[in-house]
Amino acid sequence: MTADQYSSLCIGVTGLNANDNPGPGVAVIRALKAGLGNNIRIIGLSYESMEPGIYMHDLVDKTYQIPYPTAGTAALIERLAYIHEKEQLDLIIPNFDSELYNFIKISAQLLQMGIKTFLPSHEQLALREKINLNDFGRKHGFNIPDDYKLFTVDDLKKAAAGLNFPLVIKGKFYEAYVAYSLDQAIKAFHQLSAIWGHPVIAQQFIKGTEINIAALGDGNGTNVSIIPMRKLYITDKGKAWAGVTIEDPKLIDLANNFAKATNWRGGYELEIMRDADDNLFILEINPRFPAWIYLTAAAGQNQPEALVKMAFGEKLEPYTEYQVGKLFIRYSWDHVVDIADFQQISALGEL
Amino acid sequence: MKIKKNIATSENGFIFNPATGDSFSGNAIASAILLAMKNGDTEDQIKQSILDKYEVTPEQLNRDWDDWILQLKEANLLEF
C-alpha cells in the first residue's frame, strides 16, 4: 500500500470514553490523524451514550453503538456487518481489554469482509491475564509481585497473612485498591467481586516509582516501538494524569524480553514498579494501547500509525530513537453539544 | 565525583534525570556547579572558582560541598 492510500482509510476505533478513567480511543485517533493525515475517516464504535469521543466531531466522523462483549460474537459481527455496509471499514482498532476476546474470535470473519485488525492471539491474551501473570513471570524470568487468588473472605485472610499490609486488591479485569487493613481489604474484595466476579486478586504491594511502557509487537518476537513513561501525576484511580518519556536500557530490555517470550502481536502496555533497589516489577500487562498513547507519536514513534501499516502487511524496521523528556499533561474540558446529538446516539445508536 | 552523563541541566537551575524522570530545581550556583561537574572540572577546581567569586571560607565551603554531594547521591545524579 502506498502512503497516499493510507491517507484515505476508514478506521473503526473503540474506547471513546475519554473520562477520568480514560479509554485509549481518542488518543489513538489523534495519533492516527497526526500520522496519516486528516483525510482518514474515523468511525467511533461506542458502548454507552456518554462516551465523550462520540461528540468530538473534529476527531470522529461518525459513531455507531456496538453490543457489549457479553452479547457475544454473533451480535458483534452482525452489528459490524451493518456498519461496514454503510462505511466500508478498512480496519478496526479495538481498545478495551474486555472486548478483545470477541474481536480476536471474529478477526478471520472480519478479514473475509475486508476489515483488517492487528491483534494478539487468544493464547497471548490469556497468558497476561491477572490470574495468570504470576505463572507467566515465573516461567519467563520476570519479576512479578506475589499474589493470591481470592474466592472467599477466608482466602483473603490467608493472603493477608502471607503478604502483610498494605496489599493491593485487584478486580479480575479492572480496578485496584490499596488496602492498609483487613477491613479495607474485605470491603474492596466484596466491591470488586460484585463488579468483576471471581477470582479477586490480592497482590503484594511494591513501593517505588511507577513507570509504564507502551510497545508494539510485530507478532514474531520483535517490538517495532517501545516508549517508557514515568508517571508524574497519578489520579486516585491510579491513572497517569501527567507523565514524561524516560530513557533506561533496562526498560527497553524488559519490553524486548516480553516480546521474545510471547511473540506479541499488536499494541500493549507494561505497568512497571521500580523499587528502591532498581528492581523492575511487572504489575500488569494491558493487551492494547494505553490512554497516553499519543505521547508515543509526540516523542517520535507513532505506534497507532505503525500498527495500521503493519495491519496492511508493511514490514517496518523497529524505531531506534525517541525524544526523552517529552511530557504530557492531561486536562479536562467541558465540551458543549446539543441535546439532539445525545438523543440521536441514545435512540438510534448512531451519530 | 562525576555527574551522570545524561543528566540535563538548564541555565535557570532545572535538572532532569532522563533515566528516572526525576526533576529538581536548583539555584544559579547549583546550576553553575553542575555544569562545571558535567564539563569534567575537578572538585578542587570548582571549589577554587567558588572561593574566587563568593565571600565564603574554605571550611564553610567544604561543609557545604559535603552536603551538596550527599544531595546529589540521594537524587541519584552521580556516577559510581
Tab-separated table of C-alpha atoms in Angstrom, chain A residues 1-338:
chain	number	residue	atom	x	y	z
A	1	MET	CA	0.000	0.000	0.000
A	2	THR	CA	1.330	3.461	-0.774
A	3	ALA	CA	1.496	6.296	1.702
A	4	ASP	CA	-1.259	8.031	-0.248
A	5	GLN	CA	-3.586	5.044	0.108
A	6	TYR	CA	-3.220	5.146	3.888
A	7	SER	CA	-4.433	8.716	3.841
A	8	SER	CA	-7.953	7.750	2.782
A	9	LEU	CA	-8.512	4.771	5.067
A	10	CYS	CA	-11.713	4.255	7.032
A	11	ILE	CA	-10.788	3.088	10.535
A	12	GLY	CA	-13.105	1.919	13.315
A	13	VAL	CA	-11.936	2.742	16.827
A	14	THR	CA	-13.380	1.771	20.231
A	15	GLY	CA	-12.571	3.215	23.667
A	16	LEU	CA	-14.065	6.683	23.192
A	17	ASN	CA	-14.605	7.106	26.947
A	18	ALA	CA	-12.143	9.954	27.449
A	19	ASN	CA	-13.140	10.444	31.093
A	20	ASP	CA	-11.296	10.269	34.422
A	21	ASN	CA	-10.596	6.579	33.775
A	22	PRO	CA	-9.936	7.081	30.100
A	23	GLY	CA	-10.133	4.609	27.282
A	24	PRO	CA	-7.393	4.973	24.681
A	25	GLY	CA	-9.671	5.605	21.671
A	26	VAL	CA	-9.466	9.391	21.450
A	27	ALA	CA	-5.671	9.318	21.867
A	28	VAL	CA	-5.391	6.591	19.216
A	29	ILE	CA	-7.459	8.688	16.795
A	30	ARG	CA	-5.347	11.761	17.495
A	31	ALA	CA	-2.188	9.772	16.742
A	32	LEU	CA	-3.713	8.299	13.569
A	33	LYS	CA	-4.603	11.768	12.285
A	34	ALA	CA	-1.122	13.038	13.176
A	35	GLY	CA	0.458	10.153	11.270
A	36	LEU	CA	-1.878	9.536	8.365
A	37	GLY	CA	-3.416	12.969	7.880
A	38	ASN	CA	-6.843	14.455	8.380
A	39	ASN	CA	-8.365	12.744	5.345
A	40	ILE	CA	-8.721	9.405	7.073
A	41	ARG	CA	-12.285	8.631	8.122
A	42	ILE	CA	-12.734	7.658	11.732
A	43	ILE	CA	-15.713	5.567	12.764
A	44	GLY	CA	-16.255	5.553	16.501
A	45	LEU	CA	-17.549	2.315	17.979
A	46	SER	CA	-19.157	3.047	21.335
A	47	TYR	CA	-20.904	1.163	24.107
A	48	GLU	CA	-22.532	4.000	26.037
A	49	SER	CA	-24.100	7.310	25.055
A	50	MET	CA	-21.893	9.372	27.364
A	51	GLU	CA	-18.545	8.452	25.888
A	52	PRO	CA	-17.065	11.900	25.149
A	53	GLY	CA	-15.383	10.844	21.907
A	54	ILE	CA	-18.816	10.332	20.313
A	55	TYR	CA	-19.333	14.099	20.412
A	56	MET	CA	-15.850	15.122	19.257
A	57	HIS	CA	-16.748	15.615	15.617
A	58	ASP	CA	-13.376	17.071	14.682
A	59	LEU	CA	-11.847	13.694	15.533
A	60	VAL	CA	-14.670	11.210	14.975
A	61	ASP	CA	-16.632	11.376	11.709
A	62	LYS	CA	-19.438	9.070	12.762
A	63	THR	CA	-20.141	6.830	15.732
A	64	TYR	CA	-22.124	3.615	15.968
A	65	GLN	CA	-23.015	1.865	19.181
A	66	ILE	CA	-21.967	-1.764	19.284
A	67	PRO	CA	-23.211	-4.538	21.588
A	68	TYR	CA	-21.496	-5.191	24.914
A	69	PRO	CA	-18.993	-8.057	24.886
A	70	THR	CA	-21.414	-10.183	26.935
A	71	ALA	CA	-23.823	-10.175	23.977
A	72	GLY	CA	-21.386	-12.477	22.173
A	73	THR	CA	-19.681	-12.586	18.821
A	74	ALA	CA	-22.789	-13.188	16.689
A	75	ALA	CA	-24.318	-9.888	17.799
A	76	LEU	CA	-20.983	-8.110	17.310
A	77	ILE	CA	-20.408	-9.423	13.794
A	78	GLU	CA	-23.983	-8.621	12.824
A	79	ARG	CA	-23.603	-5.037	14.004
A	80	LEU	CA	-20.189	-4.629	12.358
A	81	ALA	CA	-21.578	-6.009	9.091
A	82	TYR	CA	-24.239	-3.293	9.183
A	83	ILE	CA	-21.632	-0.612	9.918
A	84	HIS	CA	-19.341	-1.974	7.213
A	85	GLU	CA	-22.139	-1.807	4.666
A	86	LYS	CA	-22.536	1.882	5.432
A	87	GLU	CA	-18.918	2.852	5.917
A	88	GLN	CA	-16.676	0.335	4.121
A	89	LEU	CA	-14.322	-0.089	7.026
A	90	ASP	CA	-10.697	-0.889	6.186
A	91	LEU	CA	-9.505	-1.595	9.710
A	92	ILE	CA	-10.719	-1.804	13.311
A	93	ILE	CA	-8.571	-0.946	16.332
A	94	PRO	CA	-10.256	-2.289	19.500
A	95	ASN	CA	-9.039	-0.569	22.678
A	96	PHE	CA	-10.747	-2.334	25.584
A	97	ASP	CA	-9.368	-5.420	27.326
A	98	SER	CA	-12.860	-6.820	27.787
A	99	GLU	CA	-13.785	-6.703	24.088
A	100	LEU	CA	-10.556	-8.207	22.751
A	101	TYR	CA	-11.573	-11.845	23.171
A	102	ASN	CA	-14.537	-11.325	20.843
A	103	PHE	CA	-12.631	-9.227	18.327
A	104	ILE	CA	-9.875	-11.846	18.135
A	105	LYS	CA	-12.511	-14.531	17.664
A	106	ILE	CA	-14.125	-12.743	14.722
A	107	SER	CA	-10.899	-11.398	13.193
A	108	ALA	CA	-10.893	-14.040	10.419
A	109	GLN	CA	-14.512	-13.221	9.553
A	110	LEU	CA	-13.695	-9.528	9.553
A	111	LEU	CA	-10.802	-10.156	7.194
A	112	GLN	CA	-13.123	-12.008	4.830
A	113	MET	CA	-15.345	-8.941	4.884
A	114	GLY	CA	-12.319	-6.805	4.012
A	115	ILE	CA	-11.724	-5.414	7.507
A	116	LYS	CA	-8.231	-5.791	8.864
A	117	THR	CA	-7.137	-5.993	12.513
A	118	PHE	CA	-3.735	-6.385	14.162
A	119	LEU	CA	-4.361	-8.314	17.350
A	120	PRO	CA	-2.709	-10.832	19.657
A	121	SER	CA	-3.926	-14.448	19.737
A	122	HIS	CA	-6.266	-15.799	22.411
A	123	GLU	CA	-3.272	-17.603	23.947
A	124	GLN	CA	-1.282	-14.384	24.140
A	125	LEU	CA	-4.282	-12.604	25.598
A	126	ALA	CA	-4.690	-15.262	28.300
A	127	LEU	CA	-1.091	-15.531	29.443
A	128	ARG	CA	-1.002	-11.935	30.718
A	129	GLU	CA	-4.340	-12.036	32.480
A	130	LYS	CA	-4.106	-11.055	36.136
A	131	ILE	CA	-4.854	-14.584	37.273
A	132	ASN	CA	-2.042	-15.999	35.087
A	133	LEU	CA	0.513	-13.221	35.448
A	134	ASN	CA	2.498	-14.775	38.272
A	135	ASP	CA	2.879	-18.122	36.491
A	136	PHE	CA	3.895	-16.279	33.341
A	137	GLY	CA	6.542	-14.312	35.231
A	138	ARG	CA	7.958	-17.403	36.894
A	139	LYS	CA	8.165	-19.241	33.591
A	140	HIS	CA	9.950	-16.460	31.737
A	141	GLY	CA	12.040	-14.903	34.494
A	142	PHE	CA	10.125	-11.641	35.010
A	143	ASN	CA	9.718	-10.078	38.449
A	144	ILE	CA	6.018	-10.186	39.319
A	145	PRO	CA	4.687	-9.320	42.797
A	146	ASP	CA	3.413	-12.319	44.760
A	147	ASP	CA	-0.319	-12.805	44.555
A	148	TYR	CA	-3.203	-14.884	45.829
A	149	LYS	CA	-6.414	-15.711	44.024
A	150	LEU	CA	-9.384	-14.984	46.229
A	151	PHE	CA	-12.775	-16.655	46.129
A	152	THR	CA	-13.793	-16.197	49.759
A	153	VAL	CA	-13.037	-13.941	52.713
A	154	ASP	CA	-11.084	-16.848	54.220
A	155	ASP	CA	-8.835	-16.800	51.156
A	156	LEU	CA	-8.315	-13.112	51.774
A	157	LYS	CA	-7.299	-13.727	55.396
A	158	LYS	CA	-4.719	-16.281	54.225
A	159	ALA	CA	-3.444	-13.814	51.638
A	160	ALA	CA	-3.148	-11.070	54.255
A	161	ALA	CA	-1.118	-13.402	56.471
A	162	GLY	CA	1.186	-14.186	53.555
A	163	LEU	CA	1.576	-10.733	52.042
A	164	ASN	CA	1.129	-8.438	55.083
A	165	PHE	CA	-0.291	-4.929	54.779
A	166	PRO	CA	-0.507	-2.883	52.734
A	167	LEU	CA	-1.589	-5.137	49.899
A	168	VAL	CA	-3.344	-4.494	46.614
A	169	ILE	CA	-6.810	-5.913	45.956
A	170	LYS	CA	-7.484	-6.166	42.225
A	171	GLY	CA	-10.562	-6.902	40.173
A	172	LYS	CA	-10.332	-9.758	37.678
A	173	PHE	CA	-10.399	-7.303	34.753
A	174	TYR	CA	-10.225	-3.741	36.069
A	175	GLU	CA	-9.784	-1.648	39.198
A	176	ALA	CA	-7.472	-1.981	42.155
A	177	TYR	CA	-7.385	-0.701	45.709
A	178	VAL	CA	-4.510	-0.483	48.145
A	179	ALA	CA	-5.712	-1.881	51.473
A	180	TYR	CA	-3.969	-0.983	54.722
A	181	SER	CA	-6.124	-3.148	56.997
A	182	LEU	CA	-8.200	-6.315	56.848
A	183	ASP	CA	-11.397	-4.242	56.980
A	184	GLN	CA	-10.353	-2.228	53.939
A	185	ALA	CA	-9.290	-5.403	52.131
A	186	ILE	CA	-12.623	-7.149	52.826
A	187	LYS	CA	-14.555	-4.109	51.606
A	188	ALA	CA	-12.509	-3.997	48.391
A	189	PHE	CA	-12.886	-7.765	47.944
A	190	HIS	CA	-16.692	-7.581	48.107
A	191	GLN	CA	-16.813	-4.489	45.901
A	192	LEU	CA	-14.601	-5.974	43.181
A	193	SER	CA	-16.124	-9.441	43.228
A	194	ALA	CA	-19.591	-7.898	42.796
A	195	ILE	CA	-18.459	-5.958	39.715
A	196	TRP	CA	-15.955	-8.239	38.029
A	197	GLY	CA	-16.615	-11.668	39.513
A	198	HIS	CA	-14.128	-14.193	40.910
A	199	PRO	CA	-11.339	-14.610	41.474
A	200	VAL	CA	-10.346	-11.306	43.016
A	201	ILE	CA	-6.574	-10.969	43.245
A	202	ALA	CA	-4.558	-9.940	46.299
A	203	GLN	CA	-1.179	-8.705	45.144
A	204	GLN	CA	1.951	-7.835	47.099
A	205	PHE	CA	2.346	-4.073	47.446
A	206	ILE	CA	5.601	-2.835	45.931
A	207	LYS	CA	6.757	0.620	46.958
A	208	GLY	CA	8.560	2.542	44.273
A	209	THR	CA	8.344	4.597	41.123
A	210	GLU	CA	5.542	3.908	38.657
A	211	ILE	CA	6.626	3.528	35.051
A	212	ASN	CA	4.579	2.441	32.056
A	213	ILE	CA	5.896	1.168	28.754
A	214	ALA	CA	3.853	1.413	25.552
A	215	ALA	CA	5.065	-1.004	22.925
A	216	LEU	CA	4.064	-2.526	19.614
A	217	GLY	CA	4.955	-6.137	18.844
A	218	ASP	CA	5.207	-7.488	15.307
A	219	GLY	CA	3.997	-10.999	16.214
A	220	ASN	CA	7.413	-12.523	15.555
A	221	GLY	CA	9.204	-11.667	18.780
A	222	THR	CA	10.257	-8.125	17.921
A	223	ASN	CA	8.985	-4.780	19.116
A	224	VAL	CA	8.650	-2.178	16.399
A	225	SER	CA	8.381	0.536	19.024
A	226	ILE	CA	8.992	0.923	22.764
A	227	ILE	CA	8.308	4.131	24.706
A	228	PRO	CA	8.818	4.182	28.504
A	229	MET	CA	6.984	6.837	30.502
A	230	ARG	CA	7.387	7.827	34.160
A	231	LYS	CA	4.105	8.794	35.786
A	232	LEU	CA	4.393	12.294	37.229
A	233	TYR	CA	0.845	12.830	38.467
A	234	ILE	CA	-1.407	9.938	39.405
A	235	THR	CA	-5.170	10.179	39.910
A	236	ASP	CA	-6.982	8.474	42.749
A	237	LYS	CA	-7.836	5.738	40.242
A	238	GLY	CA	-4.125	5.178	39.679
A	239	LYS	CA	-4.161	6.668	36.179
A	240	ALA	CA	-1.352	8.846	34.856
A	241	TRP	CA	-2.638	12.418	34.515
A	242	ALA	CA	0.855	13.588	33.611
A	243	GLY	CA	3.978	11.737	32.567
A	244	VAL	CA	7.336	12.102	30.883
A	245	THR	CA	9.265	9.914	28.471
A	246	ILE	CA	12.398	8.473	30.024
A	247	GLU	CA	15.469	6.619	28.830
A	248	ASP	CA	16.647	3.472	30.544
A	249	PRO	CA	18.083	0.461	28.675
A	250	LYS	CA	16.703	-1.862	31.374
A	251	LEU	CA	13.161	-0.838	30.437
A	252	ILE	CA	13.815	-1.392	26.738
A	253	ASP	CA	15.332	-4.808	27.522
A	254	LEU	CA	12.281	-5.711	29.604
A	255	ALA	CA	9.887	-4.948	26.753
A	256	ASN	CA	12.099	-6.791	24.274
A	257	ASN	CA	12.230	-9.829	26.571
A	258	PHE	CA	8.440	-9.738	26.811
A	259	ALA	CA	8.070	-9.649	23.024
A	260	LYS	CA	10.532	-12.529	22.655
A	261	ALA	CA	8.770	-14.592	25.311
A	262	THR	CA	5.314	-14.096	23.824
A	263	ASN	CA	5.679	-13.155	20.124
A	264	TRP	CA	3.163	-10.460	20.997
A	265	ARG	CA	1.226	-9.061	18.051
A	266	GLY	CA	-0.203	-5.583	18.421
A	267	GLY	CA	-0.056	-2.792	20.942
A	268	TYR	CA	0.440	-3.445	24.628
A	269	GLU	CA	1.379	-1.705	27.846
A	270	LEU	CA	3.622	-2.917	30.651
A	271	GLU	CA	2.818	-1.373	34.026
A	272	ILE	CA	6.061	-1.357	35.990
A	273	MET	CA	7.083	-0.531	39.549
A	274	ARG	CA	10.776	0.217	40.086
A	275	ASP	CA	11.704	-0.385	43.730
A	276	ALA	CA	14.464	1.290	45.733
A	277	ASP	CA	16.957	-1.404	44.660
A	278	ASP	CA	16.244	-0.709	40.985
A	279	ASN	CA	14.316	-3.969	40.501
A	280	LEU	CA	11.603	-3.764	37.858
A	281	PHE	CA	8.343	-5.482	38.790
A	282	ILE	CA	5.614	-6.007	36.210
A	283	LEU	CA	2.343	-5.146	37.931
A	284	GLU	CA	0.089	-5.620	34.923
A	285	ILE	CA	0.241	-6.178	31.185
A	286	ASN	CA	-2.505	-4.480	29.206
A	287	PRO	CA	-3.204	-6.087	25.828
A	288	ARG	CA	-3.825	-2.852	23.924
A	289	PHE	CA	-2.587	0.695	23.586
A	290	PRO	CA	-2.725	2.798	26.774
A	291	ALA	CA	-4.723	6.034	27.088
A	292	TRP	CA	-1.460	8.030	26.934
A	293	ILE	CA	-0.556	6.560	23.531
A	294	TYR	CA	-0.460	9.970	21.847
A	295	LEU	CA	2.786	10.592	23.740
A	296	THR	CA	4.429	7.932	21.557
A	297	ALA	CA	3.563	9.992	18.491
A	298	ALA	CA	4.723	13.196	20.169
A	299	ALA	CA	8.014	11.541	21.114
A	300	GLY	CA	8.675	10.379	17.556
A	301	GLN	CA	7.322	6.816	17.440
A	302	ASN	CA	3.704	6.932	16.336
A	303	GLN	CA	2.558	3.490	17.425
A	304	PRO	CA	-1.057	3.648	16.142
A	305	GLU	CA	0.209	4.744	12.731
A	306	ALA	CA	2.748	1.905	12.742
A	307	LEU	CA	0.029	-0.590	13.713
A	308	VAL	CA	-2.078	0.460	10.721
A	309	LYS	CA	0.846	-0.092	8.370
A	310	MET	CA	1.621	-3.478	9.911
A	311	ALA	CA	-2.037	-4.482	9.593
A	312	PHE	CA	-1.693	-3.821	5.865
A	313	GLY	CA	1.325	-6.104	5.706
A	314	GLU	CA	4.046	-3.491	5.643
A	315	LYS	CA	7.329	-4.651	7.188
A	316	LEU	CA	8.523	-1.888	9.442
A	317	GLU	CA	12.037	-1.501	10.766
A	318	PRO	CA	11.950	-1.078	14.562
A	319	TYR	CA	12.233	2.522	15.687
A	320	THR	CA	15.518	3.200	17.442
A	321	GLU	CA	15.118	6.743	18.715
A	322	TYR	CA	12.605	8.879	20.560
A	323	GLN	CA	12.590	12.182	22.384
A	324	VAL	CA	13.364	11.799	26.071
A	325	GLY	CA	11.821	14.395	28.376
A	326	LYS	CA	8.622	14.752	26.348
A	327	LEU	CA	5.908	15.459	28.869
A	328	PHE	CA	2.143	15.123	28.660
A	329	ILE	CA	-0.388	16.756	30.946
A	330	ARG	CA	-3.993	15.708	30.542
A	331	TYR	CA	-6.724	18.270	31.082
A	332	SER	CA	-10.478	18.312	31.414
A	333	TRP	CA	-12.687	20.344	29.117
A	334	ASP	CA	-16.400	20.978	29.115
A	335	HIS	CA	-17.397	20.041	25.590
A	336	VAL	CA	-20.795	21.551	24.771
A	337	VAL	CA	-23.135	19.824	22.321
A	338	ASP	CA	-26.814	19.966	21.520
